[in-house]
Coordinates of C-alpha atoms in Angstrom, one line a residue:
Chain A
M1435 CA 85.6 137.5 123.5
P1436 CA 88.9 135.7 123.0
V1437 CA 89.1 133.2 120.2
L1438 CA 90.6 130.6 122.6
E1439 CA 90.4 130.7 126.3
V1440 CA 92.4 128.2 128.3
R1441 CA 91.8 127.7 132.0
N1442 CA 93.8 125.6 134.4
L1443 CA 94.9 123.2 131.6
S1444 CA 97.1 120.3 132.6
V1445 CA 98.5 117.6 130.3
R1446 CA 99.6 114.3 131.7
F1447 CA 100.9 111.1 130.2
A1448 CA 100.9 107.7 131.7
T1449 CA 104.1 106.0 131.5
V1450 CA 104.7 102.3 130.8
S1451 CA 106.1 101.7 134.4
G1452 CA 102.8 103.1 135.8
G1453 CA 104.0 106.6 136.6
T1454 CA 102.7 110.0 135.3
V1455 CA 104.6 112.5 133.5
S1456 CA 103.1 116.1 133.9
A1457 CA 103.9 118.0 130.6
V1458 CA 101.6 120.9 131.4
N1459 CA 100.6 122.0 134.8
D1460 CA 97.7 124.1 135.4
I1461 CA 98.2 126.8 132.8
S1462 CA 95.8 129.5 131.9
L1463 CA 95.9 131.8 128.8
S1464 CA 93.9 133.4 126.1
V1465 CA 94.3 134.0 122.4
E1466 CA 92.7 137.2 120.9
R1467 CA 91.5 137.5 117.4
G1468 CA 94.1 138.4 114.8
E1469 CA 96.9 138.5 117.3
V1470 CA 100.2 136.7 117.2
L1471 CA 100.9 134.9 120.5
G1472 CA 104.5 133.7 120.8
I1473 CA 105.2 130.6 123.1
V1474 CA 108.7 130.4 124.1
G1475 CA 110.4 127.7 126.1
E1476 CA 113.1 125.0 125.8
S1477 CA 112.4 121.3 125.0
G1478 CA 110.2 119.8 127.6
S1479 CA 108.7 123.0 128.7
G1480 CA 105.2 121.9 127.6
K1481 CA 105.0 124.4 124.9
S1482 CA 103.9 122.0 122.2
Q1483 CA 101.9 119.6 124.4
T1484 CA 99.7 122.6 125.6
W1485 CA 98.5 123.0 122.0
L1486 CA 98.3 119.5 121.1
G1487 CA 96.0 119.1 124.1
V1488 CA 93.8 121.9 122.9
M1489 CA 93.6 120.2 119.4
G1490 CA 93.0 116.8 120.8
L1491 CA 96.1 115.4 119.1
L1492 CA 97.9 114.1 122.3
A1493 CA 99.6 110.6 122.0
R1494 CA 97.3 107.8 123.1
N1495 CA 98.7 107.7 126.7
G1496 CA 98.2 111.5 127.0
R1497 CA 95.2 113.3 128.8
A1498 CA 94.3 116.9 128.9
E1499 CA 92.4 118.1 132.0
G1500 CA 91.0 121.6 132.7
S1501 CA 89.2 123.7 130.2
A1502 CA 89.9 125.1 126.8
R1503 CA 87.1 127.2 125.1
F1504 CA 87.2 127.9 121.5
D1505 CA 84.9 130.8 120.6
G1506 CA 83.1 130.0 123.8
R1507 CA 82.8 126.3 123.1
E1508 CA 84.5 123.8 125.5
L1509 CA 86.9 121.6 123.5
L1510 CA 88.1 119.2 126.1
G1511 CA 85.6 116.2 126.2
L1512 CA 84.2 117.1 123.1
S1513 CA 83.2 114.1 121.0
H1514 CA 85.4 113.1 118.0
G1515 CA 82.9 113.9 115.6
A1516 CA 82.2 117.4 117.1
L1517 CA 85.9 118.2 117.5
N1518 CA 86.5 117.3 113.8
E1519 CA 84.0 119.9 112.8
L1520 CA 86.3 122.5 114.3
R1521 CA 89.7 121.0 113.6
G1522 CA 90.7 121.9 110.1
A1523 CA 87.8 124.2 109.6
R1524 CA 88.1 126.9 112.3
M1525 CA 91.4 125.9 113.8
G1526 CA 94.4 124.6 112.1
M1527 CA 97.7 123.4 113.1
I1528 CA 101.1 123.3 111.2
F1529 CA 104.1 121.3 112.5
Q1530 CA 107.7 121.5 112.9
D1531 CA 109.0 119.2 110.2
P1532 CA 107.4 119.7 106.7
M1533 CA 109.2 116.8 105.5
T1534 CA 107.1 114.3 107.6
A1535 CA 104.0 116.3 108.2
L1536 CA 102.8 115.7 104.7
N1537 CA 101.8 112.3 103.8
P1538 CA 104.5 111.1 101.3
F1539 CA 102.2 108.6 99.8
L1540 CA 99.5 111.0 98.6
S1541 CA 99.7 113.8 96.1
V1542 CA 99.6 117.3 97.4
G1543 CA 96.4 117.9 95.6
R1544 CA 94.7 115.0 97.3
Q1545 CA 95.9 116.2 100.7
M1546 CA 94.6 119.7 100.0
T1547 CA 91.3 118.9 98.3
E1548 CA 90.2 116.5 101.0
V1549 CA 90.0 119.5 103.5
L1550 CA 87.6 121.3 101.4
Q1551 CA 85.7 118.2 100.6
R1552 CA 85.4 117.4 104.2
H1553 CA 84.6 120.9 105.6
R1554 CA 83.0 122.7 102.6
G1555 CA 81.3 119.7 100.9
M1556 CA 82.9 120.7 97.7
D1557 CA 83.4 118.3 94.8
R1558 CA 87.0 117.5 93.7
R1559 CA 86.9 119.9 90.7
A1560 CA 85.8 122.9 92.7
A1561 CA 88.1 122.0 95.5
E1562 CA 91.1 121.9 93.1
R1563 CA 90.4 125.3 91.8
E1564 CA 90.4 126.5 95.5
C1565 CA 93.7 124.8 96.1
I1566 CA 95.4 126.2 93.1
A1567 CA 94.3 129.7 94.5
A1568 CA 95.6 128.8 97.8
L1569 CA 99.0 127.6 96.5
E1570 CA 99.2 130.9 94.6
M1571 CA 98.4 132.8 97.8
V1572 CA 101.3 131.3 99.4
H1573 CA 103.5 132.3 96.4
I1574 CA 103.9 128.8 94.8
T1575 CA 104.3 129.2 91.2
D1576 CA 102.8 126.8 88.6
A1577 CA 100.3 125.8 90.9
P1578 CA 98.1 123.6 88.7
R1579 CA 101.1 121.3 87.9
R1580 CA 102.2 121.2 91.5
L1581 CA 98.9 119.6 92.7
A1582 CA 99.7 116.4 91.1
M1583 CA 103.1 116.2 92.7
H1584 CA 104.1 114.4 95.9
P1585 CA 105.7 116.0 98.9
H1586 CA 109.1 114.7 98.1
E1587 CA 109.1 116.6 94.9
F1588 CA 109.1 119.9 96.9
S1589 CA 111.9 121.6 98.8
G1590 CA 111.6 122.1 102.6
G1591 CA 110.4 125.6 102.4
M1592 CA 107.9 124.9 99.6
R1593 CA 106.4 122.0 101.8
Q1594 CA 105.9 124.4 104.6
R1595 CA 104.2 126.8 102.2
V1596 CA 102.0 123.7 101.1
M1597 CA 101.1 123.1 104.8
I1598 CA 100.3 126.7 105.4
A1599 CA 98.2 126.8 102.1
M1600 CA 96.3 123.6 103.2
T1601 CA 95.7 124.9 106.6
M1602 CA 94.4 128.3 105.6
L1603 CA 92.0 126.8 102.9
T1604 CA 89.2 127.1 105.3
R1605 CA 90.3 130.5 106.7
P1606 CA 90.6 129.3 110.3
D1607 CA 90.1 131.7 113.3
L1608 CA 93.1 130.1 114.9
L1609 CA 96.3 128.8 113.5
I1610 CA 98.7 127.0 115.6
C1611 CA 102.3 126.9 114.4
D1612 CA 104.5 124.4 116.1
E1613 CA 108.0 125.6 115.4
P1614 CA 107.2 125.9 111.7
T1615 CA 110.6 127.4 110.8
T1616 CA 112.9 125.4 112.9
F1617 CA 113.9 123.0 110.1
L1618 CA 114.3 125.6 107.5
D1619 CA 117.4 127.6 106.6
V1620 CA 117.3 131.4 107.7
T1621 CA 116.4 133.0 104.5
V1622 CA 113.4 130.6 104.0
Q1623 CA 112.4 131.1 107.6
R1624 CA 112.2 134.8 106.9
Q1625 CA 109.9 134.2 103.9
I1626 CA 107.7 132.0 106.0
L1627 CA 107.3 134.4 108.9
A1628 CA 106.5 137.2 106.2
L1629 CA 103.9 135.0 104.6
L1630 CA 102.2 134.1 108.1
D1631 CA 102.0 137.8 108.9
E1632 CA 100.6 138.6 105.5
L1633 CA 97.9 135.9 105.9
R1634 CA 97.1 137.0 109.4
Q1635 CA 96.5 140.7 108.3
R1636 CA 94.4 139.5 105.3
F1637 CA 92.1 137.0 107.1
N1638 CA 92.4 138.3 110.8
T1639 CA 93.5 134.8 111.8
A1640 CA 94.9 134.5 115.3
I1641 CA 98.4 132.9 115.2
V1642 CA 99.9 130.8 118.0
F1643 CA 103.6 130.6 117.3
I1644 CA 105.5 128.0 119.3
T1645 CA 109.3 128.4 119.1
H1646 CA 112.5 128.2 121.2
D1647 CA 113.8 131.0 119.0
L1648 CA 113.7 134.4 120.6
G1649 CA 114.8 136.1 117.4
V1650 CA 111.7 134.6 115.7
I1651 CA 109.6 135.7 118.5
A1652 CA 110.9 139.4 118.3
E1653 CA 110.1 139.4 114.7
I1654 CA 106.4 138.0 114.6
A1655 CA 104.8 138.1 118.0
D1656 CA 102.4 140.7 119.6
R1657 CA 102.4 139.0 123.0
V1658 CA 104.7 136.3 124.5
I1659 CA 104.3 133.6 127.0
V1660 CA 107.4 132.1 128.4
M1661 CA 107.0 128.6 129.6
Y1662 CA 109.1 126.2 131.7
G1663 CA 108.5 122.9 133.3
G1664 CA 104.8 123.0 132.0
R1665 CA 104.0 126.2 133.6
V1666 CA 103.8 129.8 132.5
M1667 CA 106.7 131.7 133.8
E1668 CA 106.1 135.2 132.3
Q1669 CA 103.6 136.7 130.0
A1670 CA 103.9 140.3 128.4
D1671 CA 103.7 142.0 125.1
V1672 CA 106.8 141.7 123.1
H1673 CA 108.4 144.9 123.7
T1674 CA 107.9 144.7 127.5
L1675 CA 109.3 141.2 127.6
F1676 CA 112.5 142.1 125.7
A1677 CA 113.0 145.5 127.4
D1678 CA 111.6 144.8 130.9
Y1679 CA 111.5 141.1 131.7
R1680 CA 110.9 140.3 135.3
H1681 CA 111.5 136.6 135.4
P1682 CA 114.9 135.0 136.1
Y1683 CA 114.3 132.3 133.5
T1684 CA 113.3 135.0 130.9
E1685 CA 116.5 136.8 131.7
G1686 CA 118.4 133.4 131.3
L1687 CA 116.9 132.9 127.9
L1688 CA 117.7 136.4 126.7
R1689 CA 121.2 136.1 127.9
S1690 CA 121.8 132.9 126.0
V1691 CA 121.0 134.5 122.7
P1692 CA 124.4 135.0 120.9
R1693 CA 124.9 138.7 120.4
P1694 CA 127.8 139.9 118.2
D1695 CA 127.5 143.5 119.6
V1696 CA 128.2 142.4 123.1
T1697 CA 131.5 141.1 124.2
S1698 CA 131.3 138.1 126.5
H1699 CA 134.9 137.3 126.6
G1700 CA 134.4 134.5 124.0
K1701 CA 132.0 132.8 126.1
L1702 CA 128.4 132.2 125.4
A1703 CA 126.1 132.5 128.4
T1704 CA 124.0 129.5 129.3
I1705 CA 121.6 128.6 131.9
A1706 CA 123.4 126.2 134.2
G1707 CA 121.7 122.8 134.9
N1708 CA 119.0 120.8 133.0
P1709 CA 115.5 121.0 132.4
P1710 CA 113.4 119.4 135.0
D1711 CA 112.3 115.7 135.1
L1712 CA 108.6 116.0 134.2
A1713 CA 107.9 112.7 136.0
H1714 CA 109.4 114.2 139.4
L1715 CA 108.6 117.8 139.3
P1716 CA 109.7 119.7 142.5
A1717 CA 106.9 120.9 144.8
G1718 CA 108.0 124.5 144.3
C1719 CA 109.0 126.5 141.2
P1720 CA 110.3 124.0 138.6
F1721 CA 113.1 126.6 137.7
A1722 CA 114.3 126.9 141.3
P1723 CA 117.2 124.4 140.9
R1724 CA 118.7 126.3 138.2
C1725 CA 117.9 129.9 139.4
V1726 CA 120.6 132.1 140.6
Y1727 CA 118.0 134.2 142.5
R1728 CA 116.7 131.1 144.4
E1729 CA 115.2 131.7 147.9
P1730 CA 114.3 128.9 150.5
R1731 CA 110.6 129.2 149.7
C1732 CA 111.1 128.7 146.0
E1733 CA 111.7 125.1 146.5
T1734 CA 108.6 124.4 148.5
Q1735 CA 106.1 126.8 147.1
M1736 CA 105.0 127.5 143.5
P1737 CA 104.8 131.2 143.1
E1738 CA 101.5 132.4 141.6
L1739 CA 101.3 134.2 138.3
L1740 CA 100.9 137.8 139.4
D1741 CA 100.8 141.0 137.4
V1742 CA 103.8 143.3 137.7
G1743 CA 102.7 145.9 135.3
P1744 CA 99.8 146.5 132.7
A1745 CA 99.3 143.2 130.9
H1746 CA 102.5 141.8 132.4
W1747 CA 102.5 138.8 134.6
R1748 CA 105.1 136.6 136.2
A1749 CA 105.4 133.7 138.5
C1750 CA 108.3 134.5 140.8
H1751 CA 109.0 135.0 144.5
H1752 CA 112.1 137.2 143.9
V1753 CA 111.4 140.8 144.8
G1754 CA 114.7 142.6 144.1
A1755 CA 116.0 143.6 140.7
L1756 CA 117.3 141.3 138.2
G1757 CA 120.6 141.7 136.4
K1758 CA 122.8 139.3 138.2
L1759 CA 123.5 137.5 135.0
E1760 CA 124.6 140.7 133.4
T1761 CA 127.2 141.6 136.0
A1762 CA 128.3 138.0 136.1
A1763 CA 129.2 138.0 132.3
Chain B
M1400 CA 103.5 102.7 83.2
G1401 CA 106.2 102.5 80.6
A1402 CA 108.9 102.9 83.3
L1403 CA 107.3 100.1 85.2
A1404 CA 107.2 97.6 82.1
R1405 CA 110.9 98.5 81.5
Y1406 CA 111.8 98.0 85.0
T1407 CA 110.1 94.6 85.1
A1408 CA 111.8 93.6 81.9
R1409 CA 115.2 94.5 83.2
R1410 CA 114.5 92.7 86.5
L1411 CA 113.6 89.6 84.6
L1412 CA 116.9 89.8 82.6
G1413 CA 118.7 90.2 86.0
A1414 CA 117.1 87.0 87.2
I1415 CA 118.9 85.0 84.6
P1416 CA 122.3 85.3 86.3
T1417 CA 120.6 84.6 89.7
M1418 CA 119.1 81.3 88.3
L1419 CA 122.3 80.4 86.6
V1420 CA 124.2 80.7 90.0
I1421 CA 121.4 78.7 91.7
I1422 CA 121.6 76.0 88.9
T1423 CA 125.4 75.9 88.9
L1424 CA 126.0 75.7 92.7
S1425 CA 123.2 73.0 93.1
F1426 CA 124.5 71.0 90.3
F1427 CA 128.1 70.8 91.5
L1428 CA 127.2 70.5 95.2
L1429 CA 124.9 67.6 94.4
R1430 CA 127.7 65.9 92.5
A1431 CA 130.1 66.6 95.3
A1432 CA 128.0 64.6 97.8
P1433 CA 129.3 61.2 98.2
G1434 CA 127.4 58.2 96.7
G1435 CA 125.2 58.2 93.5
P1436 CA 121.9 57.2 92.2
F1437 CA 122.8 53.5 91.7
E1438 CA 124.5 52.7 94.9
M1439 CA 122.3 50.4 96.8
Q1440 CA 122.8 48.4 100.0
R1441 CA 123.9 45.5 97.7
A1442 CA 126.5 46.7 95.1
L1443 CA 125.4 46.3 91.6
P1444 CA 127.5 44.1 89.2
P1445 CA 130.1 46.5 87.7
Q1446 CA 128.8 46.0 84.2
V1447 CA 125.3 46.7 85.1
K1448 CA 126.4 49.8 86.8
L1449 CA 128.5 50.8 83.9
N1450 CA 125.6 50.4 81.4
L1451 CA 123.2 52.4 83.7
E1452 CA 125.7 55.3 83.9
R1453 CA 126.2 55.2 80.1
M1454 CA 122.5 55.2 79.7
Y1455 CA 122.1 58.4 81.9
H1456 CA 125.4 59.9 80.5
L1457 CA 126.9 59.8 83.9
N1458 CA 130.1 58.4 82.3
L1459 CA 130.7 61.7 80.4
P1460 CA 133.1 64.4 82.0
L1461 CA 131.2 66.6 84.6
W1462 CA 131.5 69.8 82.5
Q1463 CA 130.0 67.9 79.7
Q1464 CA 127.1 66.8 81.8
Y1465 CA 126.6 70.3 83.3
L1466 CA 126.5 71.9 79.7
D1467 CA 124.1 69.1 78.6
Y1468 CA 121.9 69.8 81.5
L1469 CA 121.9 73.6 80.9
G1470 CA 121.0 73.0 77.4
N1471 CA 118.2 70.7 78.4
I1472 CA 116.8 73.2 81.0
L1473 CA 116.7 75.8 78.2
H1474 CA 114.4 73.6 76.4
G1475 CA 112.2 73.1 79.4
N1476 CA 113.4 69.6 79.9
F1477 CA 114.5 68.5 83.3
G1478 CA 115.6 65.0 82.0
P1479 CA 114.6 61.5 83.2
S1480 CA 114.4 60.6 87.0
F1481 CA 117.2 58.3 88.0
V1482 CA 115.2 56.6 90.5
Y1483 CA 111.5 56.5 89.3
R1484 CA 112.3 54.6 86.2
S1485 CA 110.8 55.6 83.0
I1486 CA 109.2 58.7 84.4
T1487 CA 110.6 62.2 83.5
V1488 CA 111.2 64.9 86.1
N1489 CA 108.8 67.1 84.1
Q1490 CA 106.1 64.5 84.7
L1491 CA 106.8 64.1 88.4
I1492 CA 106.7 67.9 88.9
G1493 CA 103.5 67.9 86.8
Q1494 CA 102.0 65.6 89.1
G1495 CA 103.1 66.9 92.3
F1496 CA 103.1 70.7 91.8
P1497 CA 99.3 70.9 91.6
V1498 CA 99.0 69.4 95.2
D1499 CA 101.4 72.1 96.5
I1500 CA 99.4 74.8 94.6
A1501 CA 96.3 73.4 96.2
I1502 CA 97.7 73.9 99.8
G1503 CA 100.1 76.7 99.3
V1504 CA 97.9 79.2 97.5
P1505 CA 95.2 79.0 100.3
A1506 CA 97.9 79.3 103.0
L1507 CA 99.4 82.3 101.4
L1508 CA 95.9 83.9 100.6
G1509 CA 95.0 83.2 104.2
A1510 CA 98.0 84.9 105.5
L1511 CA 97.1 88.1 103.5
L1512 CA 93.3 88.0 103.8
L1513 CA 93.2 87.1 107.6
G1514 CA 96.5 88.2 108.7
I1515 CA 96.2 91.8 107.4
P1516 CA 92.9 92.6 108.9
L1517 CA 93.7 91.0 112.1
G1518 CA 96.9 93.0 112.3
I1519 CA 95.0 96.2 111.7
V1520 CA 92.3 95.5 114.2
S1521 CA 95.1 94.9 116.8
A1522 CA 96.7 98.0 116.0
L1523 CA 93.5 100.2 116.2
K1524 CA 92.4 98.5 119.5
Q1525 CA 95.9 98.6 120.9
N1526 CA 96.0 97.3 124.5
S1527 CA 92.4 96.0 124.5
W1528 CA 91.4 92.3 124.4
L1529 CA 90.9 92.8 120.5
D1530 CA 94.7 93.3 120.5
Y1531 CA 95.8 90.9 123.2
F1532 CA 93.8 87.9 122.1
P1533 CA 94.6 87.7 118.5
M1534 CA 98.3 88.6 119.2
A1535 CA 98.6 85.9 121.9
V1536 CA 97.2 83.4 119.5
A1537 CA 99.5 84.7 116.9
M1538 CA 102.5 84.2 119.2
V1539 CA 101.4 80.6 119.8
G1540 CA 100.9 80.1 116.1
I1541 CA 104.5 81.4 115.5
S1542 CA 106.0 79.4 118.3
I1543 CA 104.4 76.0 117.8
P1544 CA 106.3 74.1 115.1
T1545 CA 104.3 72.6 112.2
F1546 CA 105.4 69.0 113.1
V1547 CA 103.6 69.5 116.5
L1548 CA 100.5 71.5 115.3
A1549 CA 99.8 69.2 112.4
P1550 CA 99.6 65.9 114.4
V1551 CA 97.5 67.6 117.1
M1552 CA 95.0 68.8 114.3
I1553 CA 94.9 65.4 112.9
L1554 CA 94.3 63.8 116.3
V1555 CA 91.4 66.3 117.2
L1556 CA 89.8 67.0 113.8
A1557 CA 90.3 63.7 112.0
V1558 CA 90.8 61.0 114.6
M1559 CA 88.6 62.1 117.3
L1560 CA 85.8 64.2 115.6
H1561 CA 86.0 62.6 112.1
W1562 CA 85.4 65.9 110.5
L1563 CA 88.2 65.8 107.9
P1564 CA 90.4 63.1 106.4
A1565 CA 93.6 62.4 108.5
G1566 CA 95.9 62.5 105.5
G1567 CA 96.3 61.3 102.0
W1568 CA 95.3 63.0 98.7
S1569 CA 92.3 62.6 96.5
A1570 CA 92.7 64.9 93.3
G1571 CA 89.8 67.2 93.1
D1572 CA 88.5 66.8 96.6
P1573 CA 89.1 69.9 98.6
L1574 CA 88.4 68.2 102.0
Y1575 CA 91.9 66.6 101.8
A1576 CA 93.5 70.0 101.3
I1577 CA 91.9 71.8 104.3
L1578 CA 94.1 70.4 107.1
P1579 CA 97.4 70.7 105.3
A1580 CA 96.4 74.2 104.1
V1581 CA 95.7 75.1 107.7
A1582 CA 98.8 73.6 109.0
L1583 CA 100.8 75.5 106.4
G1584 CA 98.9 78.8 106.8
L1585 CA 98.5 79.3 110.4
P1586 CA 102.0 80.3 111.1
L1587 CA 101.9 82.5 108.1
I1588 CA 98.6 84.2 109.1
A1589 CA 100.1 84.7 112.6
Y1590 CA 103.3 86.3 111.2
A1591 CA 101.5 88.5 108.9
A1592 CA 99.2 89.7 111.5
R1593 CA 102.1 90.7 113.8
V1594 CA 104.0 92.4 111.0
M1595 CA 100.8 94.3 110.0
R1596 CA 100.0 95.4 113.7
G1597 CA 103.6 96.7 114.2
S1598 CA 103.7 98.7 110.9
M1599 CA 100.2 100.1 111.4
I1600 CA 101.1 101.3 115.0
E1601 CA 104.3 103.0 113.6
V1602 CA 102.4 104.7 110.9
L1603 CA 99.6 105.9 113.1
N1604 CA 102.2 107.6 115.3
S1605 CA 103.9 109.4 112.4
P1606 CA 103.6 113.1 112.0
Y1607 CA 101.5 113.0 108.7
I1608 CA 98.8 111.0 110.6
R1609 CA 98.7 113.8 113.2
T1610 CA 98.4 116.3 110.3
A1611 CA 95.5 114.3 108.8
R1612 CA 93.8 114.3 112.4
A1613 CA 94.6 118.1 112.7
K1614 CA 92.6 118.6 109.4
G1615 CA 89.4 117.1 111.1
L1616 CA 89.2 114.1 108.9
P1617 CA 87.1 111.2 110.4
E1618 CA 89.1 108.4 111.7
R1619 CA 88.0 106.1 109.1
T1620 CA 89.3 108.3 106.3
V1621 CA 92.6 108.8 108.4
I1622 CA 93.1 105.1 108.4
L1623 CA 91.9 104.1 104.9
R1624 CA 93.2 106.9 103.0
H1625 CA 96.3 108.1 105.0
A1626 CA 97.7 105.1 107.0
L1627 CA 96.8 101.8 105.1
R1628 CA 99.1 102.4 102.1
P1629 CA 102.3 103.1 104.2
A1630 CA 101.4 100.4 106.7
M1631 CA 101.2 97.9 103.8
L1632 CA 104.9 98.3 102.7
P1633 CA 106.2 95.7 105.3
M1634 CA 103.7 93.3 104.1
V1635 CA 105.1 93.5 100.7
S1636 CA 108.4 92.9 102.1
F1637 CA 106.9 90.0 103.9
L1638 CA 105.7 88.4 100.6
G1639 CA 109.2 87.1 99.5
P1640 CA 110.1 85.4 102.8
A1641 CA 106.4 84.1 103.1
V1642 CA 106.7 82.4 99.6
V1643 CA 109.9 80.8 100.9
N1644 CA 108.3 79.7 104.1
T1645 CA 105.4 78.3 102.3
I1646 CA 107.8 76.2 100.2
T1647 CA 109.9 74.9 103.1
G1648 CA 106.8 74.4 105.3
S1649 CA 105.1 72.4 102.6
I1650 CA 107.9 69.9 102.6
V1651 CA 107.1 69.2 106.2
V1652 CA 103.3 69.3 105.8
E1653 CA 103.5 66.9 102.7
E1654 CA 105.4 64.6 104.8
I1655 CA 103.1 64.6 107.8
F1656 CA 99.9 64.3 105.7
G1657 CA 101.4 62.0 103.2
L1658 CA 100.8 64.2 100.3
P1659 CA 102.2 63.5 96.8
G1660 CA 103.6 66.9 96.4
I1661 CA 106.9 67.8 95.0
G1662 CA 108.4 68.5 98.5
R1663 CA 108.6 64.8 99.0
F1664 CA 110.2 64.2 95.8
F1665 CA 112.8 66.8 96.9
V1666 CA 113.6 65.0 100.0
D1667 CA 113.5 61.4 98.7
G1668 CA 115.4 62.6 95.6
A1669 CA 118.2 64.1 97.9
M1670 CA 118.2 60.8 99.8
N1671 CA 118.6 58.7 96.7
R1672 CA 120.9 61.1 94.9
D1673 CA 118.3 61.4 92.1
Y1674 CA 120.2 64.1 90.5
T1675 CA 117.8 65.4 87.9
L1676 CA 114.8 65.1 90.3
V1677 CA 116.6 67.3 92.9
M1678 CA 117.8 69.8 90.4
G1679 CA 114.4 69.9 88.9
V1680 CA 112.7 70.9 92.1
T1681 CA 115.6 73.2 93.0
V1682 CA 115.2 75.1 89.8
L1683 CA 111.4 75.5 90.4
Y1684 CA 111.8 76.7 93.9
G1685 CA 114.5 79.1 92.8
L1686 CA 112.3 80.5 90.0
L1687 CA 109.3 80.9 92.4
I1688 CA 111.4 82.8 94.9
V1689 CA 112.9 85.1 92.4
L1690 CA 109.6 85.7 90.8
F1691 CA 107.9 86.7 94.1
N1692 CA 110.8 88.9 95.0
L1693 CA 110.3 90.7 91.7
V1694 CA 106.6 90.9 92.4
A1695 CA 107.3 92.4 95.7
D1696 CA 109.6 95.1 94.4
V1697 CA 107.2 96.1 91.7
L1698 CA 104.3 96.3 94.3
Y1699 CA 106.7 98.5 96.4
G1700 CA 107.1 100.8 93.5
I1701 CA 103.4 101.0 92.9
L1702 CA 102.6 101.7 96.6
D1703 CA 105.5 104.3 97.3
P1704 CA 105.4 107.2 95.0
R1705 CA 109.0 107.9 96.2
V1706 CA 110.3 104.8 94.4
R1707 CA 111.3 105.5 90.8
F1708 CA 111.8 102.7 88.3
Q1709 CA 115.1 103.8 86.7

């Protein structure tokens, strides 16, 4: 059984003017134990809101509908108390900006020990010993002294390590990482990725890794889901996705990665146009307005997510070969 | 807290030039204003006026008077009142200030003890009647000036219902302090509640609150442990202006309720060119404002670990 199974999940936000913004539209996916599932997409693709919805962390005006089963147990509609038994204990989440994700007013020790006090019923002393071990596990030296320090006394990479140590205290089955390396410089990013992989292997924790960075995906993910306009566009294992992508949007994303080995006549490929307005999504494929393979029905009818190979799905009407972008460049 | 003590000491030293500027400016501005303490409707005979001026050293050069005044202040002596004969400014302040304490302290405490919880409740129950109702009342409280609110309260609670005295003062009888304290405190409570609500909402939307929730902490812990302290920071900043508001507000409130506080001395003194009295009250107000700004800065440092006292 997958550790998390999402069925027909939608996330909508009520706007001040009385409208609705659909951040996530009817998506289904599952996360297997111990795997790293990469979620790629640009801003506004719904990649973060999907997981905030699963964790019950949406903004006040947000609502998640559909189904999200964690270890067979429905999360949506769960009471606060019941959800809090799972959050922080069996599923954890770390965020993009380690500068603001830790409370600047509380010592790192306080923020870590409260997790164990809450979920393991430990007293402060015992919790502190565990926290020191956890900090050492994420390769933070001088851990006992660091517990008394406040987040502003740590560097960005160290803070993200603290976040990871804090989240891993309870050895969760599922760890959701929302762009955890975006704000870090490249060498630190590498270290964090290596650390996550190490922890995954040690504790068999499933990791959902949300990013817009395909390089990071190639490095860490086992499977990849490509999202656009709040929908799943393509889903495949990481090798298939890079070698044999079948969706025009995936192609666009891959072409947009700067590659020093390919001459593009000094010009970096981009996907023309802008991400869709989530308050007024088109009836058809959200990517259609920007798609070079667009057909008339793309604008009226949303393609279904169908398999195009073993464990490989895409949502696209286009039947011919891709590669237009390559010849255009 | 050695660093904190050093910081406080240094800030107290820094207050000396501030106070000196306040004293100097007020002293010369007051003297620059036309007229003087002994200019009545009917002019005094020149010899009488000369004798009076000699008695109060007004015949000396201005710089000499200024230096003498500074010297006196250093000894805690604000000098004799020019208008209230044979009473010193120290005595006047000694009589009047307790009245202001009796209405100002409850007003300020009310702002903190009622305004903060009201603001928190509004923020937590955002967009429900527990938010709309107190905030609407607060808006009214801020918008209606004291000189409208106070007479209406007198009319209803004193004249019509006879629950409380309409004005005046009787030392030691708290009944006389209630209406003035409420009139002074209501706008402060309203303002504090709005500030608190705004800052609480902002803090609750911050990423570290999302982290706290992601850890599965109960909402009570999220608010009390993670949100309250950062949300209190704007309240600390509010403290300085609140003290100023209480002082300026008390001048109006004293006038309306006919209280013998120092605000009235301040107004009457300014009208009569009672130099020493106005100076005495100005120095006291200045000291209070400087002091509470210092308290606010120290509280800031205690609340926020990122502030270092260096």
